[in-house]
């Protein structure tokens, strides 16, 4: 009986947080990024993107969302370009707009420090 008394408020809290996450996510990216499939609050679209067949999963999504769409890798958005014309438009015709990069994790280690010595030889 006590477990039931704790479970219901906890479930309501989780539902409220999930709803808040979906609404906050939509407000942040509305108009700023291309449309894409609906993402879960913390996982994003990771459940839709199978690691063994990522290229095919993205091509299937491009069939529904077009050659330029947004997926979320966890909480971070990623814009996907599918096809020659979309890549050409972005990288050649609008090179100045697409020349910047997002933040990336960079290591100061040299390649010799990151790869086993046996693989170097």
PDB file of C-alpha atoms in Angstrom:
ATOM      1  CA  UNK A   1       0.000   0.000   0.000  1.00  0.00           C
ATOM      2  CA  UNK A   2       2.831   2.401   0.872  1.00  0.00           C
ATOM      3  CA  UNK A   3       4.549   1.642  -2.429  1.00  0.00           C
ATOM      4  CA  UNK A   4       1.413   2.678  -4.329  1.00  0.00           C
ATOM      5  CA  UNK A   5       1.343   5.988  -2.435  1.00  0.00           C
ATOM      6  CA  UNK A   6       4.905   6.803  -3.570  1.00  0.00           C
ATOM      7  CA  UNK A   7       4.572   5.470  -7.120  1.00  0.00           C
ATOM      8  CA  UNK A   8       1.703   7.681  -8.263  1.00  0.00           C
ATOM      9  CA  UNK A   9       3.326  11.045  -7.366  1.00  0.00           C
ATOM     10  CA  UNK A  10       6.643   9.863  -8.791  1.00  0.00           C
ATOM     11  CA  UNK A  11       4.963   8.847 -12.053  1.00  0.00           C
ATOM     12  CA  UNK A  12       3.174  12.206 -12.265  1.00  0.00           C
ATOM     13  CA  UNK A  13       6.475  14.014 -11.685  1.00  0.00           C
ATOM     14  CA  UNK A  14       8.181  12.019 -14.453  1.00  0.00           C
ATOM     15  CA  UNK A  15       5.337  12.755 -16.873  1.00  0.00           C
ATOM     16  CA  UNK A  16       5.501  16.472 -16.044  1.00  0.00           C
ATOM     17  CA  UNK A  17       9.280  16.516 -16.614  1.00  0.00           C
ATOM     18  CA  UNK A  18       8.923  14.696 -19.929  1.00  0.00           C
ATOM     19  CA  UNK A  19       6.270  17.129 -21.099  1.00  0.00           C
ATOM     20  CA  UNK A  20       8.393  20.086 -20.012  1.00  0.00           C
ATOM     21  CA  UNK A  21      11.389  18.611 -21.873  1.00  0.00           C
ATOM     22  CA  UNK A  22       9.416  18.228 -25.097  1.00  0.00           C
ATOM     23  CA  UNK A  23       8.017  21.755 -24.926  1.00  0.00           C
ATOM     24  CA  UNK A  24      11.390  23.323 -24.041  1.00  0.00           C
ATOM     25  CA  UNK A  25      13.087  21.436 -26.859  1.00  0.00           C
ATOM     26  CA  UNK A  26      10.544  22.671 -29.391  1.00  0.00           C
ATOM     27  CA  UNK A  27      10.828  26.277 -28.194  1.00  0.00           C
ATOM     28  CA  UNK A  28      14.635  26.281 -28.423  1.00  0.00           C
ATOM     29  CA  UNK A  29      14.898  25.073 -31.995  1.00  0.00           C
ATOM     30  CA  UNK A  30      11.688  26.393 -33.490  1.00  0.00           C
ATOM     31  CA  UNK A  31      12.625  28.151 -36.712  1.00  0.00           C
ATOM     32  CA  UNK A  32      16.385  27.831 -36.088  1.00  0.00           C
ATOM     33  CA  UNK A  33      16.896  24.317 -37.467  1.00  0.00           C
ATOM     34  CA  UNK A  34      15.309  22.283 -40.251  1.00  0.00           C
ATOM     35  CA  UNK A  35      12.408  20.042 -39.245  1.00  0.00           C
ATOM     36  CA  UNK A  36      13.016  16.459 -38.240  1.00  0.00           C
ATOM     37  CA  UNK A  37      11.545  13.515 -36.373  1.00  0.00           C
ATOM     38  CA  UNK A  38      10.245  14.025 -32.846  1.00  0.00           C
ATOM     39  CA  UNK A  39      12.937  13.337 -30.282  1.00  0.00           C
ATOM     40  CA  UNK A  40      12.755  12.012 -26.737  1.00  0.00           C
ATOM     41  CA  UNK A  41      13.882  14.496 -24.050  1.00  0.00           C
ATOM     42  CA  UNK A  42      17.177  12.881 -22.999  1.00  0.00           C
ATOM     43  CA  UNK A  43      17.761  10.260 -25.686  1.00  0.00           C
ATOM     44  CA  UNK A  44      16.925  12.360 -28.711  1.00  0.00           C
ATOM     45  CA  UNK A  45      16.562  10.183 -31.811  1.00  0.00           C
ATOM     46  CA  UNK A  46      19.138   7.610 -30.723  1.00  0.00           C
ATOM     47  CA  UNK A  47      16.538   4.833 -30.575  1.00  0.00           C
ATOM     48  CA  UNK A  48      15.626   5.475 -34.240  1.00  0.00           C
ATOM     49  CA  UNK A  49      19.268   5.373 -35.393  1.00  0.00           C
ATOM     50  CA  UNK A  50      20.649   1.860 -35.290  1.00  0.00           C
ATOM     51  CA  UNK A  51      24.436   1.896 -34.996  1.00  0.00           C
ATOM     52  CA  UNK A  52      24.987  -0.986 -37.414  1.00  0.00           C
ATOM     53  CA  UNK A  53      22.980   0.613 -40.190  1.00  0.00           C
ATOM     54  CA  UNK A  54      23.195   4.328 -39.505  1.00  0.00           C
ATOM     55  CA  UNK A  55      23.509   5.280 -43.181  1.00  0.00           C
ATOM     56  CA  UNK A  56      20.342   3.390 -44.120  1.00  0.00           C
ATOM     57  CA  UNK A  57      18.425   4.783 -41.142  1.00  0.00           C
ATOM     58  CA  UNK A  58      19.344   8.350 -42.146  1.00  0.00           C
ATOM     59  CA  UNK A  59      18.372   7.701 -45.770  1.00  0.00           C
ATOM     60  CA  UNK A  60      14.987   6.373 -44.602  1.00  0.00           C
ATOM     61  CA  UNK A  61      14.478   9.522 -42.545  1.00  0.00           C
ATOM     62  CA  UNK A  62      15.414  11.662 -45.554  1.00  0.00           C
ATOM     63  CA  UNK A  63      12.617   9.982 -47.495  1.00  0.00           C
ATOM     64  CA  UNK A  64      10.130  11.409 -45.005  1.00  0.00           C
ATOM     65  CA  UNK A  65      11.802  14.703 -44.001  1.00  0.00           C
ATOM     66  CA  UNK A  66      13.592  15.658 -47.216  1.00  0.00           C
ATOM     67  CA  UNK A  67      17.299  16.049 -48.010  1.00  0.00           C
ATOM     68  CA  UNK A  68      17.981  18.425 -45.079  1.00  0.00           C
ATOM     69  CA  UNK A  69      16.633  17.547 -41.630  1.00  0.00           C
ATOM     70  CA  UNK A  70      17.569  17.632 -37.954  1.00  0.00           C
ATOM     71  CA  UNK A  71      18.081  14.669 -35.647  1.00  0.00           C
ATOM     72  CA  UNK A  72      19.031  14.833 -32.002  1.00  0.00           C
ATOM     73  CA  UNK A  73      21.972  12.809 -30.749  1.00  0.00           C
ATOM     74  CA  UNK A  74      21.063  12.817 -27.113  1.00  0.00           C
ATOM     75  CA  UNK A  75      20.320  16.437 -26.225  1.00  0.00           C
ATOM     76  CA  UNK A  76      22.409  17.884 -29.100  1.00  0.00           C
ATOM     77  CA  UNK A  77      20.884  18.666 -32.489  1.00  0.00           C
ATOM     78  CA  UNK A  78      22.646  17.537 -35.685  1.00  0.00           C
ATOM     79  CA  UNK A  79      21.649  18.721 -39.156  1.00  0.00           C
ATOM     80  CA  UNK A  80      21.827  15.932 -41.745  1.00  0.00           C
ATOM     81  CA  UNK A  81      22.414  16.597 -45.452  1.00  0.00           C
ATOM     82  CA  UNK A  82      21.474  13.744 -47.802  1.00  0.00           C
ATOM     83  CA  UNK A  83      22.292  13.786 -51.473  1.00  0.00           C
ATOM     84  CA  UNK A  84      24.617  15.604 -53.825  1.00  0.00           C
ATOM     85  CA  UNK A  85      22.468  18.687 -54.371  1.00  0.00           C
ATOM     86  CA  UNK A  86      21.971  19.319 -50.629  1.00  0.00           C
ATOM     87  CA  UNK A  87      25.704  18.936 -49.986  1.00  0.00           C
ATOM     88  CA  UNK A  88      26.583  21.185 -52.930  1.00  0.00           C
ATOM     89  CA  UNK A  89      24.127  23.865 -51.830  1.00  0.00           C
ATOM     90  CA  UNK A  90      25.515  23.870 -48.298  1.00  0.00           C
ATOM     91  CA  UNK A  91      29.247  23.419 -48.879  1.00  0.00           C
ATOM     92  CA  UNK A  92      29.782  25.222 -52.190  1.00  0.00           C
ATOM     93  CA  UNK A  93      27.001  27.739 -52.776  1.00  0.00           C
ATOM     94  CA  UNK A  94      26.668  28.757 -49.089  1.00  0.00           C
ATOM     95  CA  UNK A  95      30.223  28.046 -47.970  1.00  0.00           C
ATOM     96  CA  UNK A  96      30.494  31.130 -45.737  1.00  0.00           C
ATOM     97  CA  UNK A  97      27.378  30.215 -43.773  1.00  0.00           C
ATOM     98  CA  UNK A  98      28.522  26.611 -43.262  1.00  0.00           C
ATOM     99  CA  UNK A  99      32.239  27.191 -42.704  1.00  0.00           C
ATOM    100  CA  UNK A 100      31.996  27.353 -38.895  1.00  0.00           C
ATOM    101  CA  UNK A 101      32.054  24.291 -36.683  1.00  0.00           C
ATOM    102  CA  UNK A 102      30.391  23.480 -33.444  1.00  0.00           C
ATOM    103  CA  UNK A 103      32.305  22.675 -30.319  1.00  0.00           C
ATOM    104  CA  UNK A 104      34.335  19.508 -30.575  1.00  0.00           C
ATOM    105  CA  UNK A 105      36.291  17.524 -28.044  1.00  0.00           C
ATOM    106  CA  UNK A 106      39.939  17.870 -28.990  1.00  0.00           C
ATOM    107  CA  UNK A 107      42.816  15.992 -27.475  1.00  0.00           C
ATOM    108  CA  UNK A 108      46.285  17.515 -27.090  1.00  0.00           C
ATOM    109  CA  UNK A 109      47.863  14.058 -27.276  1.00  0.00           C
ATOM    110  CA  UNK A 110      49.981  13.211 -30.284  1.00  0.00           C
ATOM    111  CA  UNK A 111      48.956  10.260 -32.489  1.00  0.00           C
ATOM    112  CA  UNK A 112      51.842   8.266 -31.042  1.00  0.00           C
ATOM    113  CA  UNK A 113      50.307   8.599 -27.582  1.00  0.00           C
ATOM    114  CA  UNK A 114      46.813   7.565 -28.656  1.00  0.00           C
ATOM    115  CA  UNK A 115      47.673   4.517 -30.787  1.00  0.00           C
ATOM    116  CA  UNK A 116      49.445   1.424 -29.620  1.00  0.00           C
ATOM    117  CA  UNK A 117      53.126   1.323 -30.690  1.00  0.00           C
ATOM    118  CA  UNK A 118      52.517  -2.060 -32.305  1.00  0.00           C
ATOM    119  CA  UNK A 119      50.030  -0.443 -34.720  1.00  0.00           C
ATOM    120  CA  UNK A 120      52.476   2.330 -35.689  1.00  0.00           C
ATOM    121  CA  UNK A 121      55.150  -0.076 -36.899  1.00  0.00           C
TER     122      UNK A 121
END
